[in-house]
Structure formats: structure tokens, C-alpha cells
Tab-separated table of C-alpha atoms in Angstrom:
chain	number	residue	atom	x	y	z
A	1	UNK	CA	31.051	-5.802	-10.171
A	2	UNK	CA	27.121	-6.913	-9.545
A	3	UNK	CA	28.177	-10.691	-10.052
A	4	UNK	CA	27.375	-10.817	-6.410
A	5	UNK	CA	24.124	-9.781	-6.845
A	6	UNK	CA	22.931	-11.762	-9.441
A	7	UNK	CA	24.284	-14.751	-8.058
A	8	UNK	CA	22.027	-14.126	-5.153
A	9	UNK	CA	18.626	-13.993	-7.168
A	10	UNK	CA	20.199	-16.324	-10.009
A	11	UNK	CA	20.352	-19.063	-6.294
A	12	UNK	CA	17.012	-17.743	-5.276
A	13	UNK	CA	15.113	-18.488	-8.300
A	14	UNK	CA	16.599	-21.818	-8.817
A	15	UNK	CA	15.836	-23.179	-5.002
A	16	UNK	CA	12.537	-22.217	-5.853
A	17	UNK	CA	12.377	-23.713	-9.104
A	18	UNK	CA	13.130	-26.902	-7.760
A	19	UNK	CA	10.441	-26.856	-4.970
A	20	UNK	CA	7.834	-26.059	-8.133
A	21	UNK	CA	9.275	-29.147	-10.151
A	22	UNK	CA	7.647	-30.827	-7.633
A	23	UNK	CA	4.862	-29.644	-8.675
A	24	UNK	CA	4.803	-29.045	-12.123
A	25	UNK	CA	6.971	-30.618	-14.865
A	26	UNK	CA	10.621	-28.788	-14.607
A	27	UNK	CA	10.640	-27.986	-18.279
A	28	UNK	CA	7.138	-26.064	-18.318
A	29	UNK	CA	6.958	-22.172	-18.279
A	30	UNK	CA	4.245	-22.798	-15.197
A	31	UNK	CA	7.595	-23.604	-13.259
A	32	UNK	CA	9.868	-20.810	-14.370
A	33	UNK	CA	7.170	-18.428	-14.497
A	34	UNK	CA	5.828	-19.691	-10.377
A	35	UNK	CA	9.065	-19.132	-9.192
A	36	UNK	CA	9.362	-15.874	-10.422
A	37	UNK	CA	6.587	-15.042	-9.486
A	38	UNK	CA	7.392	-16.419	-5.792
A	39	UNK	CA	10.011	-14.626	-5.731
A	40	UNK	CA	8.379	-11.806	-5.929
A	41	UNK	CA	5.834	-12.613	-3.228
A	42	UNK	CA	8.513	-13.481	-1.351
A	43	UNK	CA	10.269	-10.212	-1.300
A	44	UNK	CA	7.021	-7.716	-0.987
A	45	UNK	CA	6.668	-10.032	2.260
A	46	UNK	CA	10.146	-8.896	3.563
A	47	UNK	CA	9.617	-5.681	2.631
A	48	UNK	CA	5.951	-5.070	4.043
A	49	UNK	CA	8.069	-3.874	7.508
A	50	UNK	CA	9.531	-0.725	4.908
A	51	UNK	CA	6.259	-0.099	3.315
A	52	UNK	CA	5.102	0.630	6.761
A	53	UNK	CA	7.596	2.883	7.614
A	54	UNK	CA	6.796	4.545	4.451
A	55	UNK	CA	3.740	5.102	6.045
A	56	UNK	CA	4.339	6.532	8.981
A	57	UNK	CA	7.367	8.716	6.938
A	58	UNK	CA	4.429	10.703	5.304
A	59	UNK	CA	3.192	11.241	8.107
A	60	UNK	CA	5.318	12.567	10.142
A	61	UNK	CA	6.040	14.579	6.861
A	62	UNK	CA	2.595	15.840	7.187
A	63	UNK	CA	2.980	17.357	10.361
A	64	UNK	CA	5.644	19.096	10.193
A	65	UNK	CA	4.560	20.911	6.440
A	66	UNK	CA	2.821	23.597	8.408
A	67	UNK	CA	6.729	24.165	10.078
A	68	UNK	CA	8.841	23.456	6.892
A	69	UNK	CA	6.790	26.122	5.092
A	70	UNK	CA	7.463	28.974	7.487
A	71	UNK	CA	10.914	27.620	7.722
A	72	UNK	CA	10.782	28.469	3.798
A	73	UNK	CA	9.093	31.813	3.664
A	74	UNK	CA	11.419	33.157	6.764
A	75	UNK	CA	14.545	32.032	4.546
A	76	UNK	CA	13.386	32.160	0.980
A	77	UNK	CA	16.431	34.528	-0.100
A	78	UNK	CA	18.948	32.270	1.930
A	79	UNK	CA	18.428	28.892	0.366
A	80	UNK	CA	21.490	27.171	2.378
A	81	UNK	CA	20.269	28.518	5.644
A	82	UNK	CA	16.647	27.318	4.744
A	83	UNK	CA	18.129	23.879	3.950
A	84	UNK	CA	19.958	23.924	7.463
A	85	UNK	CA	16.927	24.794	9.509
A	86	UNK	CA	14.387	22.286	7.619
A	87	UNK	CA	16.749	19.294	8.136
A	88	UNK	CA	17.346	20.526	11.787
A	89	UNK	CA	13.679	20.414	11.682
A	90	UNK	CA	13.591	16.477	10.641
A	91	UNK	CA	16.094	15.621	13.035
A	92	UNK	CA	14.912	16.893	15.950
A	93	UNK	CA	11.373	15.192	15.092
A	94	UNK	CA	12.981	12.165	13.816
A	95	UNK	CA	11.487	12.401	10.870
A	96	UNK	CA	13.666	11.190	7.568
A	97	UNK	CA	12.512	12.563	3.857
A	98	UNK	CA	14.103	9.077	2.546
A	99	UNK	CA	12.540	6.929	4.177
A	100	UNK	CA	9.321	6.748	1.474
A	101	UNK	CA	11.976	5.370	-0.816
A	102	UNK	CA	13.047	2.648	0.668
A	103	UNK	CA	10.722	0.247	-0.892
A	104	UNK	CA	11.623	1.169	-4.452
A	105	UNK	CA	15.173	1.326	-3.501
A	106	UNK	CA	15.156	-2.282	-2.032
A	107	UNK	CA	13.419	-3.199	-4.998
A	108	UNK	CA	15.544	-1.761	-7.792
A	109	UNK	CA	18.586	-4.062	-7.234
A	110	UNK	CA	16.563	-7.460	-7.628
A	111	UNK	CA	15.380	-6.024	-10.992
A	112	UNK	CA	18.272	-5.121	-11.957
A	113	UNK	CA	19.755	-9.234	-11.067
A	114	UNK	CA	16.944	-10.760	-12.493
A	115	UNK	CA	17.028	-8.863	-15.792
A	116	UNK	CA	20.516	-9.716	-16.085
A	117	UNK	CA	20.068	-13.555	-15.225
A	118	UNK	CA	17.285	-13.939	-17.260
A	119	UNK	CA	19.404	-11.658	-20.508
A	120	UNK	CA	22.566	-14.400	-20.180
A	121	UNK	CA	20.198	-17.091	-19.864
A	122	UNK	CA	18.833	-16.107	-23.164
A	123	UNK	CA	22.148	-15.597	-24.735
A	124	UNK	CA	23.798	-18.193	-23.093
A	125	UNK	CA	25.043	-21.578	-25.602
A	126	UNK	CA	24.538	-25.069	-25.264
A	127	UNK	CA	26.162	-26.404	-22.276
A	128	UNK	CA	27.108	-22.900	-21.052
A	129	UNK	CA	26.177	-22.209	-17.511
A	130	UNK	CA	25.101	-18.481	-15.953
A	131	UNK	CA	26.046	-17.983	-12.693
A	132	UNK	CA	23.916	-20.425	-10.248
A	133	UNK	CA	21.743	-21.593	-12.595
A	134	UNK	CA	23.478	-25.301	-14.333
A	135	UNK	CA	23.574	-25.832	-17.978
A	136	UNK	CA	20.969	-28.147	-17.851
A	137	UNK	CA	18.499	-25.718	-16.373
A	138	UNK	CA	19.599	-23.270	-18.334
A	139	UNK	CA	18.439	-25.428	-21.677
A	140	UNK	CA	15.267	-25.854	-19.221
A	141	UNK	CA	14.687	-22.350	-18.748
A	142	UNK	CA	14.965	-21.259	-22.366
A	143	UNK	CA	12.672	-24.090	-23.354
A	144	UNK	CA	10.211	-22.786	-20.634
A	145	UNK	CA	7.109	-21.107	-22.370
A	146	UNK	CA	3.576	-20.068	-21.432
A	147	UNK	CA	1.285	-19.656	-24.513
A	148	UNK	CA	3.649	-20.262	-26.852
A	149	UNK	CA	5.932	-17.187	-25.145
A	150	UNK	CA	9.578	-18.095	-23.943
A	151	UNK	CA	10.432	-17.347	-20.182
A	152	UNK	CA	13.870	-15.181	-21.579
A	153	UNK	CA	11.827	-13.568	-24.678
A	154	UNK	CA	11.498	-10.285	-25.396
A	155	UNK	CA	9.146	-8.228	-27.192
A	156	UNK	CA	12.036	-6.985	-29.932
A	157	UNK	CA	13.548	-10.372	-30.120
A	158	UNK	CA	10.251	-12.220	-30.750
A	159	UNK	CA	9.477	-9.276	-33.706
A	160	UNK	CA	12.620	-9.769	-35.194
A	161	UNK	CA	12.354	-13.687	-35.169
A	162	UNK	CA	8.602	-13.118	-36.428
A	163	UNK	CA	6.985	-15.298	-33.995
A	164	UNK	CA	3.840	-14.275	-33.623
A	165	UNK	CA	2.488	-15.992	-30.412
A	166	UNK	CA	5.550	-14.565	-28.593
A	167	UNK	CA	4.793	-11.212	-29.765
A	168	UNK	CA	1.271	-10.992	-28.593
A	169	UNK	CA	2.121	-12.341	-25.170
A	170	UNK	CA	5.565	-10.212	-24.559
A	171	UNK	CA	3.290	-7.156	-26.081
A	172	UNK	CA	0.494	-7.838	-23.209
A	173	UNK	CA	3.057	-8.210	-20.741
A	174	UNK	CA	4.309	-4.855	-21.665
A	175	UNK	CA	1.092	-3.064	-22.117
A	176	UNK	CA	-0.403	-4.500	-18.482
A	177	UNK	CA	3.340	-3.689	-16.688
A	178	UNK	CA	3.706	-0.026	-18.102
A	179	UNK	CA	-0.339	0.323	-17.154
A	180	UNK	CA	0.609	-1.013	-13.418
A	181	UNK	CA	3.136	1.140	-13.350
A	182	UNK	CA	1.278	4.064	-13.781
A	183	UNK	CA	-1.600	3.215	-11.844
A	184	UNK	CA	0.786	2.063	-8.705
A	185	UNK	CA	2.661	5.803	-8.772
A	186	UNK	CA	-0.686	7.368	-9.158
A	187	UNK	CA	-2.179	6.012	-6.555
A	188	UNK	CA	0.713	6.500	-4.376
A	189	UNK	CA	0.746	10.389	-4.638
A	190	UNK	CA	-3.046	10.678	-4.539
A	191	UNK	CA	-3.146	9.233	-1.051
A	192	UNK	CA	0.027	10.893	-0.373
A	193	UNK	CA	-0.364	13.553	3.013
A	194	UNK	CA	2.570	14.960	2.272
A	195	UNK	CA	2.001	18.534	0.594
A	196	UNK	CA	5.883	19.945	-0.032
A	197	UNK	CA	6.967	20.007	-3.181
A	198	UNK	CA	10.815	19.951	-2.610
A	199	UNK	CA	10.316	17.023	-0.988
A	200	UNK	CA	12.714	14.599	-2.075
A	201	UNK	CA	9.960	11.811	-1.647
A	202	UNK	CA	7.379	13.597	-3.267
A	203	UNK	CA	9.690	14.725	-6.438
A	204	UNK	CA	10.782	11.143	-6.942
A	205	UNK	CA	7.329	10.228	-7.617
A	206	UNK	CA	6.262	13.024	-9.505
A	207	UNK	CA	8.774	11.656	-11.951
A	208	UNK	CA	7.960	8.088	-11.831
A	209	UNK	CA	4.561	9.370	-12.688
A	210	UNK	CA	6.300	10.743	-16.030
A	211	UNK	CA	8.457	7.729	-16.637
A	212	UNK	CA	5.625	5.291	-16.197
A	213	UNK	CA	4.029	5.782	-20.163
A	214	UNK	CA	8.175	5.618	-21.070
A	215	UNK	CA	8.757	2.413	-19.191
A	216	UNK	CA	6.527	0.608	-21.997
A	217	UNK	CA	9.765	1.816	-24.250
A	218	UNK	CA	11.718	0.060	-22.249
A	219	UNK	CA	9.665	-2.592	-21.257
A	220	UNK	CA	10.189	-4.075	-25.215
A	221	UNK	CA	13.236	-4.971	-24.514
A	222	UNK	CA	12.912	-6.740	-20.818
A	223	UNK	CA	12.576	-10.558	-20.971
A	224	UNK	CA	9.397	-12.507	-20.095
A	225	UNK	CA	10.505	-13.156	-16.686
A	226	UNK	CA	11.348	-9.373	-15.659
A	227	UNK	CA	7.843	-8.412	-17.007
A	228	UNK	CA	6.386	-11.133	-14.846
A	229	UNK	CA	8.298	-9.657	-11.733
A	230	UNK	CA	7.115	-6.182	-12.316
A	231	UNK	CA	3.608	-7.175	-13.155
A	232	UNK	CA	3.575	-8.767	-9.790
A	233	UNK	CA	4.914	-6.435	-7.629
A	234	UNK	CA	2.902	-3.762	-9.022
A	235	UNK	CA	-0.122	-5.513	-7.988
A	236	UNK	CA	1.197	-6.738	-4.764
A	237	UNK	CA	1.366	-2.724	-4.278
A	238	UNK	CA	-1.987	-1.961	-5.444
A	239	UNK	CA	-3.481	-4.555	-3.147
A	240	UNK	CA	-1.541	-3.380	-0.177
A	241	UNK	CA	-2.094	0.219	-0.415
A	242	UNK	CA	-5.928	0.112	-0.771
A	243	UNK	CA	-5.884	-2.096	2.168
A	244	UNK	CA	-3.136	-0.455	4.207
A	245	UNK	CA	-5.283	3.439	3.584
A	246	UNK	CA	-8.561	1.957	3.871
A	247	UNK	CA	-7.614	0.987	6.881
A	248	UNK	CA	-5.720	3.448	8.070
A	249	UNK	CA	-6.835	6.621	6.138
A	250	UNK	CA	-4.494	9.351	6.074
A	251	UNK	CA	-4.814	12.255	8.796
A	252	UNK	CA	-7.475	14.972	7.704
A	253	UNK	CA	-7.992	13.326	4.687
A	254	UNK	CA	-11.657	12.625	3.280
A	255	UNK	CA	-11.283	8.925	3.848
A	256	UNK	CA	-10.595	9.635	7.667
A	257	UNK	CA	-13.731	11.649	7.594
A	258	UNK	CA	-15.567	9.551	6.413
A	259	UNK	CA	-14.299	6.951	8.631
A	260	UNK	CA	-14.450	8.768	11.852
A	261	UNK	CA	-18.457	9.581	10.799
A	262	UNK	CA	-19.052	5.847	10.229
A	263	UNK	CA	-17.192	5.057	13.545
A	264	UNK	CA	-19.839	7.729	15.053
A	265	UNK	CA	-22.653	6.783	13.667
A	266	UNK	CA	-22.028	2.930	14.724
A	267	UNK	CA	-21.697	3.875	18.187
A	268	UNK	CA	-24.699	5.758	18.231
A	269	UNK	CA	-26.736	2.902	16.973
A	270	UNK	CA	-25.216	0.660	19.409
A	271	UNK	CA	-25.669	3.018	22.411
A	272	UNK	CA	-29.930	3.179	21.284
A	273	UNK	CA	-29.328	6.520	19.672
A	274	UNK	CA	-30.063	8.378	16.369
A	275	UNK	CA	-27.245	10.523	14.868
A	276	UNK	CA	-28.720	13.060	15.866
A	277	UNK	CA	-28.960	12.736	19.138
A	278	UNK	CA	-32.557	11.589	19.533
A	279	UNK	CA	-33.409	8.257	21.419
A	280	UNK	CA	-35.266	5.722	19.293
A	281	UNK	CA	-38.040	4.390	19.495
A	282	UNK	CA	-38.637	0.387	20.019
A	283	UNK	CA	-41.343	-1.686	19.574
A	284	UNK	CA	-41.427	-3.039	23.018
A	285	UNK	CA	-42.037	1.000	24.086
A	286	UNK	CA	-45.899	1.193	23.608
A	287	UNK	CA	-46.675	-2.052	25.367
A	288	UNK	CA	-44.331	-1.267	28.354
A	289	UNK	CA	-46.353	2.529	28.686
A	290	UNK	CA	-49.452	0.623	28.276
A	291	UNK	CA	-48.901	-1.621	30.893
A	292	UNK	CA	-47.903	1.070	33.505
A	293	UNK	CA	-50.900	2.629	32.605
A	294	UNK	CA	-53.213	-0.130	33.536
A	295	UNK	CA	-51.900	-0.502	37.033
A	296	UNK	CA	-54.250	0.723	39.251
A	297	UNK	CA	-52.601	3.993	41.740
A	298	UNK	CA	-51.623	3.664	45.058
A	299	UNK	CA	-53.904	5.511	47.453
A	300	UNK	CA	-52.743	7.556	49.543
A	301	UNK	CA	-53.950	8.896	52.937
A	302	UNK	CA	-53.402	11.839	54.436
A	303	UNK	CA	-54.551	12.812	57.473
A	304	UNK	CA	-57.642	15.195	57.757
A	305	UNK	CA	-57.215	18.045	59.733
A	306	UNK	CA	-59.773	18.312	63.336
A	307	UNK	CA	-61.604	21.220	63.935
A	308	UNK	CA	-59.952	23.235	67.256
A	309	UNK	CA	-63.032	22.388	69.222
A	310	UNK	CA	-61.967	18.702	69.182
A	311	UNK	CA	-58.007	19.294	69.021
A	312	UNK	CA	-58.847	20.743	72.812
A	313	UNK	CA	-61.576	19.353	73.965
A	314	UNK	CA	-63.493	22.668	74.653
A	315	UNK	CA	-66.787	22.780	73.358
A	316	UNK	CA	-67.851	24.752	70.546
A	317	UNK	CA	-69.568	28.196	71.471
């Protein structure tokens, strides 16, 4: 029913296969595991435009908490009306509860194609074919290894085949994408404005924050390739969301504080001014007062006032 779908990334991954083999020999896991890895680049690049709309999602989520929550204590025994007036509420503010999602959502169906390309490229015979990718580069593929690890391996295969190298790098893999994982959700919700519980967007990564330790269970079983991907995109996320909140800190969050004070104090030392208000002081100040204080006064005359007697011309009695 997917076959669509994984002939898309199967296409995608050989293209840029073949732009590596330029590169590196076609046969190496450096190959495989670049354009995998490009891949992955490639996609957080088309998907920046969503992560930024996840942005400004929470947001607008933010500001209308304050509303939502009265909207919940005037209906809390009348859960369908309460349900009616908080999604009137995010329509008529254009605001959409979903829209935080969309990355992972976008996400989820490449993960799902490349797991099952790289699986039937691992099971597939000699001379068999799987989907876009030839039978000669799928022999290529499962020869493919870094340190001794197979691009299609997977932690329980290389266990049950006893090969040690394989288990030690499928085993890292695992450890460093579960860790990711973790660290990715975490630091999602911790910068998240967004205070509502029942939000839809905020209870989705509540649990991801409880499947991240399980996805290490699962992660055994994923080839190479797919741990590669995750590992990737994980830190693609880390990257982008200290850079994305750093520079745009979350309304009335400590960061924007802090940022808005920094911003303050900057101007103030640009404008010859001490936070606190007080001019400073330059060097050139003591010379410039001493030099107005060795230029000699002006004079001025005024004029003297005549006695009467000489005002009139009458003489003095």
C-alpha cells in the first residue's frame, strides 16, 4: 500500500548515492552512510518553513491560554460545550493546536520508507532488486560498512551472528539515537510557551518524552542506516532550536528578559550612559573644564549712574 512511498526515498537515496560515488568509492559505507545522511539534511532544509510555523503555533497558543482557561473554568461541567467554545476560540484567532506537529508528522513517513528499504535490502538475495535501488547496488549496499558495521545491520542481527565489531557500533548508534531523542523532546517542552495541558501539542510531547528511554527497545532492531537518519535529524533539531530561541526567546520567558536587559544596557552604553541613568565620565572631560577655566572673562561694562546735579545741569546746593 506504502510501495509508493518507499519508492520515493528508495529513488532519493540512490540519486544521491551516485553523486557521492563521485566522491568516494561506490562500495564504501562513507557513500551509503553520506547519502543518508544527505538525505536527511536535505529534508530538515524543506522542512525549516514548518518548524517555523511551529514557532509561531506556540505562540499564538500562548496568548490565548489566559482565554482557553476561563473558557474551561466557565464550562468545566459541560465538556462538549467547552470543546466548542475553545476551538471557536482558535478559529477566530487563527490559531491551529496541530500545527506544532507538523514537523514530526512530515518526518514520520520517510522513517517509516527508509526503514523498510534499508530491511529488504538486507533480506533481499543475490540478484534480487528492492524497489529503485538495482541488484547491483543492492550487493553494494549490503557490502557497505563503516568500522566494520554493515549499512542494513542491526543490533539483534549482528548479536545473533556474533560479530562483535557490528555490535559495538549498532549498540552506539542506539545508545546516542535513544539519548537524542530524549534530549530533542526535552528541550522542546522546556522552551515550550505553551502552558495547557489538554493541548493536543503539548500531550504529544509529554509522551514522546516517555517513549524516548523505550525507543532504545526499538532502536535494536532498526538497521544502520535508520539509526544514522535519526541520529541526524535529532541533531539537526538540537542545533536549530538553540539557535531559533536564542534568537528569538519566547514571550515573557527568562531568556527574553534577559535579552531585552542586554538590548538596554547596549543602548545605554552607546547613547554615553550608565544603566542607571547616570552620564559617564570621559577622559577628555577634565582637560575640556580645564581649558574653559583658563580663558580669561569677558569684561563687561555697565554704565555708572550720574549724580542729578550733572543729569540736569543745576548746580549742587
Amino acid at each position: 500500500m506504502l510501495d509508493w512511498l518507499y519508492q520515493i526515498v528508495a529513488q532519493l537515496v540512490v540519486w544521491i548515492h551516485s553523486g557521492l560515488s563521485l566522491v568516494f568509492p561506490k562500495d564504501s559505507g562513507w557513500a551509503w552512510g553520506g547519502a543518508i545522511i544527505l538525505l536527511t539534511v536535505l529534508l530538515r532544509l524543506v522542512m525549516v518553513p514548518l518548524f517555523v510555523k511551529q514557532i509561531h503555533a506556540s505562540r499564538k497558543m500562548q496568548e490565548l491560554n489566559p482565554k482557553v482557561q476561563a473558557l474551561r473554568k466557565k464550562y468545566k461541567n459541560d465538556k462538549q460545550r467547552m470543546n466548542q467554545e475553545v476551538m471557536k476560540l482558535y478559529q477566530e484567532n487563527g490559531a491551529n493546536p496541530i500545527a506544532g506537529c507538523l514537523p514530526l508528522l512530515v518526518q514520520l513517513p520517510v522513517f517509516i520508507g527508509l526503514f523498510q528499504v534499508l530491511k529488504r535490502v538486507s533480506d533481499a538475495k543475490e540478484g534480487q532488486g528492492v524497489f529503485a535501488v538495482t541488484p547491483d547496488l543492492v550487493q553494494s549496499a549490503q557490502r557497505a560498512n563503516i568500522f566494520g558495521a554493515h549499512i542494513p545491520d542491526t543490533f539483534l542481527n549482528a548479536w545473533s551472528d556474533k560479530a562483535w565489531s557490528a555490535i559495538v557500533i549498532t549498540g552506539i548508534a542506539v545508545i546516542i539515537s535513544s539519548c537524542t531523542t530524549f534530549f530533542t523532546v526535552r528541550a522542546s517542552m522546556k522552551r515550550q510557551p505553551v502552558t495547557d495541558d489538554q493541548n493536543p501539542m503539548m500531550q504529544a510531547q509529554k509522551m514522546m518524552v516517555f517513549l524516548a528511554p523505550l525507543f532504545g527497545l526499538f532502536g535494536i532492531g532498526f538497521p544502520l542506516g535508520v539509526l544514522m537518519y535519526w541520529v541526524t535529524s535529532n541533531s539537526w533539531t538540537l542545533v536549530q532550536q538553540h539557535y531559533i530561541f536564542s534568537k528569538y526567546p519566547p514571550p515573557g520567558s527568562e531568556a527574553e528578559k534577559e535579552k531585552l536587559a542586554a538590548e538596554a544596557k547596549k543602548a545605554a552604553a552607546k547613547n554615553g550612559k550608565s544603566p542607571g541613568g547616570k552620564a559617564k565620565l570621559t577622559k577628555d572631560a577634565e582637560p575640556v573644564e580645564a581649558a574653559e577655566a583658563d580663558k580669561p572673562k569677558a569684561a563687561r561694562n555697565q554704565p555708572t549712574r550720574k549724580p542729578r546735579s550733572k543729569r540736569t545741569g543745576t548746580q549742587k546746593r
